[in-house]
PDB file of C-alpha atoms in Angstrom:
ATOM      1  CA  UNK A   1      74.052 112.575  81.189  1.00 48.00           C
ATOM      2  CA  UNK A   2      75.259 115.448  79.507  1.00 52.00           C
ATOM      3  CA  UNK A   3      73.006 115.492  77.054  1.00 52.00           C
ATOM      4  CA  UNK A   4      70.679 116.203  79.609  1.00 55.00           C
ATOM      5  CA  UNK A   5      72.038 119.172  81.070  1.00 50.00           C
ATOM      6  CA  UNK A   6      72.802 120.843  77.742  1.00 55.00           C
ATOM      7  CA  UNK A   7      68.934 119.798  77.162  1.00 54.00           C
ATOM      8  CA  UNK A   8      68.191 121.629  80.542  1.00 50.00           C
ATOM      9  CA  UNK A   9      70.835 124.562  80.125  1.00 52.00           C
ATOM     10  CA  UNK A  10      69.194 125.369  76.684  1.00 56.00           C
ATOM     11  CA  UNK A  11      65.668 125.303  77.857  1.00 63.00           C
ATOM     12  CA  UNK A  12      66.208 127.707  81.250  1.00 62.00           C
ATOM     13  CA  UNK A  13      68.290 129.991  78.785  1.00 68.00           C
ATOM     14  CA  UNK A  14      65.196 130.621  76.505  1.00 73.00           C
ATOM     15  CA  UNK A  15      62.552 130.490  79.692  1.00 68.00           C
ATOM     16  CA  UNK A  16      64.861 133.098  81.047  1.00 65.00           C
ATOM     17  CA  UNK A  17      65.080 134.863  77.531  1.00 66.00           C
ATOM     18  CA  UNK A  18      60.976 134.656  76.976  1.00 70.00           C
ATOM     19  CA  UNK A  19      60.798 136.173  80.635  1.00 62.00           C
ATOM     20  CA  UNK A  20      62.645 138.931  79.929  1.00 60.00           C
ATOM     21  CA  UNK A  21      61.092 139.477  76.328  1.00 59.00           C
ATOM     22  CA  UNK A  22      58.266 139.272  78.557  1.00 61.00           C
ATOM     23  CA  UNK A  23      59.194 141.955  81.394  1.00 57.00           C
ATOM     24  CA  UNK A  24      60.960 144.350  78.910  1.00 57.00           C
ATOM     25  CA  UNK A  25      57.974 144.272  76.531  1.00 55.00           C
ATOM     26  CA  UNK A  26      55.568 145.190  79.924  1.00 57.00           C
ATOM     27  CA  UNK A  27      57.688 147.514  80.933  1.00 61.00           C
ATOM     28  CA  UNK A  28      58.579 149.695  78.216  1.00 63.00           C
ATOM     29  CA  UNK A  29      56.077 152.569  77.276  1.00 74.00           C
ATOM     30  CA  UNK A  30      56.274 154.411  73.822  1.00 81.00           C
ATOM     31  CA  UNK A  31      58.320 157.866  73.801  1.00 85.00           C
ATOM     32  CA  UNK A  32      56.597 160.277  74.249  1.00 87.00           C
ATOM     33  CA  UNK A  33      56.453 162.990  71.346  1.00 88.00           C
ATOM     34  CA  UNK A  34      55.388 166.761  71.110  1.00 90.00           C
ATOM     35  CA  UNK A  35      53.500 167.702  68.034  1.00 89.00           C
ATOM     36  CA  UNK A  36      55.028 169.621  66.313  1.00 90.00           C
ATOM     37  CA  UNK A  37      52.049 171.481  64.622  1.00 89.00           C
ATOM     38  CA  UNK A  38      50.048 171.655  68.051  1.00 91.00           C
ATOM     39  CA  UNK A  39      52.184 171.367  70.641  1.00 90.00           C
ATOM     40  CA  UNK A  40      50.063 168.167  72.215  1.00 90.00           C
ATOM     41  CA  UNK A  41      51.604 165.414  73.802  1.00 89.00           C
ATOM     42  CA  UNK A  42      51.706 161.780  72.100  1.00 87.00           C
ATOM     43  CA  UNK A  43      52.816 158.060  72.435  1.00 87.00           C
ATOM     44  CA  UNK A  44      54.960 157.405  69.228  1.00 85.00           C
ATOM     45  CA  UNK A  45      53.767 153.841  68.831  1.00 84.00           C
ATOM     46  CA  UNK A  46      55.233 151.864  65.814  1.00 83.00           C
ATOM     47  CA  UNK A  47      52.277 151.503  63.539  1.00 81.00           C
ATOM     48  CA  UNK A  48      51.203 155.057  63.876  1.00 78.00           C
ATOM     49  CA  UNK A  49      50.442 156.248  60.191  1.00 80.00           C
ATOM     50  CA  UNK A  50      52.032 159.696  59.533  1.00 80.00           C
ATOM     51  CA  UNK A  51      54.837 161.871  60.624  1.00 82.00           C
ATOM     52  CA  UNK A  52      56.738 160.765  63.569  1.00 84.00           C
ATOM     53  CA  UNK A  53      56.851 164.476  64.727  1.00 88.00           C
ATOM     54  CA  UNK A  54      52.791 164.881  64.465  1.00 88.00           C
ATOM     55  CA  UNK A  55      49.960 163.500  66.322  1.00 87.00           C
ATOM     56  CA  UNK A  56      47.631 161.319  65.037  1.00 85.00           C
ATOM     57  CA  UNK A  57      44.854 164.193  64.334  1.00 87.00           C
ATOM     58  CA  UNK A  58      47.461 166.197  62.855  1.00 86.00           C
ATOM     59  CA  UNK A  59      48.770 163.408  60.382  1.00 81.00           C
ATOM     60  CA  UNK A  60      45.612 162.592  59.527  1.00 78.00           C
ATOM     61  CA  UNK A  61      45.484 162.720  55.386  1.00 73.00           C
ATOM     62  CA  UNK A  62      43.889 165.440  54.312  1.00 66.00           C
ATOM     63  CA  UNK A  63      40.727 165.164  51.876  1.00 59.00           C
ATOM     64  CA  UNK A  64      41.137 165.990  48.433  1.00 55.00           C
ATOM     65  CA  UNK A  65      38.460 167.344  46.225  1.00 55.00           C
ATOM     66  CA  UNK A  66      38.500 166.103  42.812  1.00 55.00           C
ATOM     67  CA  UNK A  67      37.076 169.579  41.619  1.00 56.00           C
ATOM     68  CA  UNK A  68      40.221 171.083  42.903  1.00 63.00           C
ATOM     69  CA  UNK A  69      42.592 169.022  40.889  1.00 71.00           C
ATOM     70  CA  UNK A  70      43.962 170.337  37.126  1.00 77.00           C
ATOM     71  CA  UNK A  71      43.518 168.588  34.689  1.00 85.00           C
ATOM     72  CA  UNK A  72      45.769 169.232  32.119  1.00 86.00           C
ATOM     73  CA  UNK A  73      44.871 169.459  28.286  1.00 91.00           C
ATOM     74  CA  UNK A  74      46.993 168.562  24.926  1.00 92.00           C
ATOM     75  CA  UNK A  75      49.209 171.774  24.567  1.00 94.00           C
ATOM     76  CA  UNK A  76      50.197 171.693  28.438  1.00 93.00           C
ATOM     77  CA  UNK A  77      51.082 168.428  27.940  1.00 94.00           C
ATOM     78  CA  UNK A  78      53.383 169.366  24.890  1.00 95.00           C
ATOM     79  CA  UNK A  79      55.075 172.029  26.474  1.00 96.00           C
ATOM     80  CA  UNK A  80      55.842 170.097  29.618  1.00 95.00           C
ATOM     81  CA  UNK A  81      56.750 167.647  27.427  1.00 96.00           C
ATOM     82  CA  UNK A  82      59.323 169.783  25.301  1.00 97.00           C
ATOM     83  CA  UNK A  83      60.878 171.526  28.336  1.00 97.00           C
ATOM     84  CA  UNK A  84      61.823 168.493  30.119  1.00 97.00           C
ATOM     85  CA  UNK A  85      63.226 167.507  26.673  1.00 97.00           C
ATOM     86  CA  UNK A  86      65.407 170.610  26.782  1.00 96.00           C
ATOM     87  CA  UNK A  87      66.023 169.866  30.494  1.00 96.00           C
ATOM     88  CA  UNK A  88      67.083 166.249  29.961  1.00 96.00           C
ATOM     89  CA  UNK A  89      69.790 167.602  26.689  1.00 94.00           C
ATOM     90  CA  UNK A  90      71.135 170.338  28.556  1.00 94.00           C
ATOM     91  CA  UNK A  91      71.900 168.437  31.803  1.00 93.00           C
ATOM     92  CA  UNK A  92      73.231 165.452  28.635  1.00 92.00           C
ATOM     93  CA  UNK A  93      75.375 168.073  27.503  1.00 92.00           C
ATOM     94  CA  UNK A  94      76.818 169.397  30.619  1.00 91.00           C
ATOM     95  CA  UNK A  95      77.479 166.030  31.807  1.00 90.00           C
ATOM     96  CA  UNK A  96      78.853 164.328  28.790  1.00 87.00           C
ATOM     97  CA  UNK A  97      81.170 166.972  27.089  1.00 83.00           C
ATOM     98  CA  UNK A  98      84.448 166.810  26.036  1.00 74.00           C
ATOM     99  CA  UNK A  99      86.714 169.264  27.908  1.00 70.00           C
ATOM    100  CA  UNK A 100      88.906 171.021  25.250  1.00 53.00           C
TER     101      UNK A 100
END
């Protein structure tokens, strides 16, 4: 018999926990945001892509033109190469000495 009621205990807890999943869910709206590049209103919903402080237009990715990006040749590469070399042995040697 008591088997039973734990049976029927356990099954009214969850129908009463699905309800209220339920009503909560219904009930709650989505904060509402001000952009923060045009000063419109917006629902900050959970799979909005972008900043959380922009609106959807606003956080839209830009477009890139390929034209516009550097390409860098052989030397440039050296010398970035060589001063992040110099970068990496200076902040070795600052971190690594022995205080005398």
């Amino acid at each position: 018999m008591t088997v039973g009621l734990r049976q029927y205990a356990a099954s009214a807890d969850t129908f009463h926990l699905r309800l209220w999943h339920r009503k909560i869910k219904n009930e709650m709206a989505f904060p509402i945001k001000v952009c923060t590049i045009c000063n419109e209103e917006f629902e900050l919903k959970p799979d909005k892509p972008g900043f959380a402080n922009r609106c959807p237009e606003c956080s839209a990715p830009e477009s890139t033109d390929s034209d516009t990006k550097h390409r860098m040749d052989a030397d440039e590469r050296r010398t970035i190469a060589e001063a992040n070399e110099a970068r990496r042995k200076a902040m070795r040697d600052l971190l690594y000495r022995k205080d005398s």
